[in-house]
Amino acid sequence: GDLETSGKILEFQKRIHMNANIKVALVTGAGSGIGNAAALALLKAGYHVVLTGRRQDALQAVADESGSGNALVVATDVTQPASVAALFATIQSHFGRLDVLFNNAGVNAPKVLFEDLSFDQWQNVVNTNLTGSFLCAQGAFRLMKTQVPQGGRIINNGSISATAPRP
């Protein structure tokens, strides 16, 4: 009845105002390289940034370097659906929203001749660079679809190898 409708309206208003003044970004592969630089730039721009990657110590070093209290470190293996689901559950519980996903986690194949690249080495690249990006984009999309207001940005960062293959 009316009481139930009033409760839903109140909950809706809380969700709008809960984090209305903050912007939340997730950077995968935030422990080094481009991910590190992107995370620091987003923090400097005033975002709350979830730093994720496999190495807790590297992620914590980035958070410490930022000097910001707006970094949340969440070690995650983007190749594992359960690990990615736990990451997005953490984002949901801490912030209730996600405005930007910078999909950056990636690995390279070892520097061996193509014919010497093992299937396991190849699979590691595919699992990290493709499956990891897919799982994170899917998690971001699901969260962005339910938040108020809806929407956000998903940025998939690729390797220079996509346009300039390496020997």
CSV table of C-alpha atoms in Angstrom, one decimal:
chain,number,residue,atom,x,y,z
A,1,GLY,CA,0.0,0.0,0.0
A,2,ASP,CA,0.9,3.6,0.6
A,3,LEU,CA,3.4,2.7,3.4
A,4,GLU,CA,5.3,0.4,1.1
A,5,THR,CA,5.3,3.0,-1.7
A,6,SER,CA,6.6,5.7,0.8
A,7,GLY,CA,9.3,3.3,1.9
A,8,LYS,CA,10.4,2.7,-1.7
A,9,ILE,CA,10.4,6.5,-2.5
A,10,LEU,CA,12.5,7.1,0.7
A,11,GLU,CA,15.0,4.4,-0.3
A,12,PHE,CA,15.2,5.9,-3.8
A,13,GLN,CA,15.9,9.3,-2.4
A,14,LYS,CA,18.6,7.9,-0.1
A,15,ARG,CA,20.3,6.2,-3.0
A,16,ILE,CA,20.3,9.5,-5.0
A,17,HIS,CA,21.9,11.5,-2.2
A,18,MET,CA,24.1,8.7,-0.7
A,19,ASN,CA,27.0,9.4,-3.0
A,20,ALA,CA,25.7,12.2,-5.2
A,21,ASN,CA,28.8,14.3,-4.7
A,22,ILE,CA,31.4,11.8,-5.4
A,23,LYS,CA,32.7,10.1,-8.5
A,24,VAL,CA,34.0,6.6,-8.3
A,25,ALA,CA,36.5,5.0,-10.7
A,26,LEU,CA,37.9,1.5,-10.9
A,27,VAL,CA,41.3,0.9,-12.4
A,28,THR,CA,42.4,-2.6,-13.2
A,29,GLY,CA,46.1,-3.3,-13.4
A,30,ALA,CA,46.6,-0.3,-11.0
A,31,GLY,CA,49.8,-1.6,-9.4
A,32,SER,CA,52.2,-0.5,-12.2
A,33,GLY,CA,52.6,1.2,-15.5
A,34,ILE,CA,49.7,2.9,-17.2
A,35,GLY,CA,47.3,1.7,-14.5
A,36,ASN,CA,49.4,3.3,-11.8
A,37,ALA,CA,49.5,6.6,-13.7
A,38,ALA,CA,45.7,6.5,-14.5
A,39,ALA,CA,44.9,5.8,-10.9
A,40,LEU,CA,47.0,8.7,-9.6
A,41,ALA,CA,45.6,11.1,-12.2
A,42,LEU,CA,42.0,10.1,-11.3
A,43,LEU,CA,42.8,10.5,-7.6
A,44,LYS,CA,44.3,14.0,-8.3
A,45,ALA,CA,41.2,14.9,-10.2
A,46,GLY,CA,39.1,14.2,-7.1
A,47,TYR,CA,37.7,10.7,-7.9
A,48,HIS,CA,37.4,7.9,-5.3
A,49,VAL,CA,39.5,5.2,-6.9
A,50,VAL,CA,39.3,1.5,-6.5
A,51,LEU,CA,42.8,0.1,-7.2
A,52,THR,CA,42.8,-3.4,-8.3
A,53,GLY,CA,45.4,-6.0,-9.5
A,54,ARG,CA,47.0,-9.2,-8.3
A,55,ARG,CA,49.6,-7.7,-6.1
A,56,GLN,CA,48.3,-6.2,-2.8
A,57,ASP,CA,51.7,-4.6,-2.0
A,58,ALA,CA,52.0,-2.8,-5.4
A,59,LEU,CA,48.5,-1.5,-5.1
A,60,GLN,CA,49.1,-0.3,-1.6
A,61,ALA,CA,52.2,1.5,-2.7
A,62,VAL,CA,50.2,3.4,-5.3
A,63,ALA,CA,47.6,4.3,-2.7
A,64,ASP,CA,50.3,5.5,-0.3
A,65,GLU,CA,52.1,7.5,-3.1
A,66,SER,CA,48.8,9.3,-3.9
A,67,GLY,CA,48.6,10.8,-0.4
A,68,SER,CA,44.9,10.6,-0.9
A,69,GLY,CA,42.4,9.1,1.5
A,70,ASN,CA,40.2,8.3,-1.5
A,71,ALA,CA,42.0,5.1,-2.7
A,72,LEU,CA,40.5,1.7,-1.9
A,73,VAL,CA,42.8,-1.2,-2.5
A,74,VAL,CA,41.1,-4.5,-3.6
A,75,ALA,CA,43.4,-7.3,-4.7
A,76,THR,CA,41.6,-9.2,-7.5
A,77,ASP,CA,42.4,-11.8,-10.1
A,78,VAL,CA,40.5,-10.6,-13.2
A,79,THR,CA,40.7,-14.0,-14.8
A,80,GLN,CA,38.4,-15.5,-12.1
A,81,PRO,CA,34.7,-14.8,-12.2
A,82,ALA,CA,34.3,-15.2,-8.4
A,83,SER,CA,37.2,-12.7,-7.7
A,84,VAL,CA,35.6,-10.1,-10.1
A,85,ALA,CA,32.2,-10.7,-8.5
A,86,ALA,CA,33.7,-10.0,-5.1
A,87,LEU,CA,35.4,-6.9,-6.4
A,88,PHE,CA,32.1,-5.4,-7.6
A,89,ALA,CA,30.3,-6.5,-4.4
A,90,THR,CA,32.9,-4.4,-2.5
A,91,ILE,CA,32.4,-1.4,-4.8
A,92,GLN,CA,28.6,-1.7,-4.4
A,93,SER,CA,28.9,-1.9,-0.6
A,94,HIS,CA,31.5,0.9,-0.2
A,95,PHE,CA,30.1,3.4,-2.8
A,96,GLY,CA,26.9,2.2,-4.2
A,97,ARG,CA,28.0,3.3,-7.6
A,98,LEU,CA,30.7,3.3,-10.3
A,99,ASP,CA,31.2,6.1,-12.7
A,100,VAL,CA,34.3,5.0,-14.6
A,101,LEU,CA,35.9,1.6,-15.3
A,102,PHE,CA,39.5,1.8,-16.7
A,103,ASN,CA,40.0,-1.7,-18.0
A,104,ASN,CA,43.8,-1.9,-18.1
A,105,ALA,CA,44.9,-5.2,-16.6
A,106,GLY,CA,47.0,-7.1,-19.1
A,107,VAL,CA,50.0,-9.3,-19.6
A,108,ASN,CA,52.3,-10.1,-22.5
A,109,ALA,CA,53.4,-13.4,-23.9
A,110,PRO,CA,56.9,-14.4,-23.1
A,111,LYS,CA,59.5,-13.3,-25.6
A,112,VAL,CA,59.8,-16.6,-27.4
A,113,LEU,CA,59.4,-17.5,-31.1
A,114,PHE,CA,55.8,-17.9,-32.0
A,115,GLU,CA,56.2,-21.6,-32.7
A,116,ASP,CA,57.6,-22.0,-29.2
A,117,LEU,CA,54.8,-20.3,-27.4
A,118,SER,CA,53.0,-22.9,-25.3
A,119,PHE,CA,49.2,-23.2,-25.1
A,120,ASP,CA,49.3,-22.4,-21.4
A,121,GLN,CA,51.3,-19.2,-22.1
A,122,TRP,CA,48.8,-18.2,-24.8
A,123,GLN,CA,45.9,-19.0,-22.5
A,124,ASN,CA,47.3,-16.8,-19.7
A,125,VAL,CA,47.4,-13.8,-22.1
A,126,VAL,CA,43.8,-14.5,-23.4
A,127,ASN,CA,42.5,-15.0,-19.8
A,128,THR,CA,44.0,-11.8,-18.5
A,129,ASN,CA,43.6,-9.5,-21.5
A,130,LEU,CA,40.3,-10.6,-22.9
A,131,THR,CA,38.4,-12.6,-20.3
A,132,GLY,CA,39.4,-10.2,-17.6
A,133,SER,CA,38.3,-7.2,-19.6
A,134,PHE,CA,35.0,-8.9,-20.4
A,135,LEU,CA,34.3,-9.9,-16.7
A,136,CYS,CA,35.1,-6.4,-15.4
A,137,ALA,CA,33.1,-4.6,-18.2
A,138,GLN,CA,30.1,-6.9,-17.4
A,139,GLY,CA,30.4,-6.2,-13.7
A,140,ALA,CA,30.6,-2.5,-14.3
A,141,PHE,CA,27.7,-2.5,-16.7
A,142,ARG,CA,25.5,-4.4,-14.2
A,143,LEU,CA,26.3,-1.9,-11.4
A,144,MET,CA,26.0,1.2,-13.7
A,145,LYS,CA,22.6,0.0,-14.8
A,146,THR,CA,21.2,-0.2,-11.3
A,147,GLN,CA,22.7,3.0,-9.8
A,148,VAL,CA,21.0,6.4,-9.6
A,149,PRO,CA,21.6,8.1,-11.9
A,150,GLN,CA,22.2,5.2,-14.3
A,151,GLY,CA,25.3,5.1,-16.6
A,152,GLY,CA,29.0,5.6,-16.6
A,153,ARG,CA,32.0,5.1,-18.8
A,154,ILE,CA,33.9,2.0,-19.6
A,155,ILE,CA,37.4,2.5,-21.1
A,156,ASN,CA,39.2,-0.5,-22.5
A,157,ASN,CA,42.9,0.2,-22.7
A,158,GLY,CA,44.8,-1.9,-25.3
A,159,SER,CA,48.4,-2.6,-25.9
A,160,ILE,CA,50.5,-1.0,-28.6
A,161,SER,CA,50.8,-4.5,-29.9
A,162,ALA,CA,47.4,-4.2,-31.4
A,163,THR,CA,48.7,-1.7,-34.0
A,164,ALA,CA,52.4,-2.4,-34.0
A,165,PRO,CA,53.1,-6.1,-33.5
A,166,ARG,CA,56.3,-7.0,-31.8
A,167,PRO,CA,58.7,-9.7,-33.0
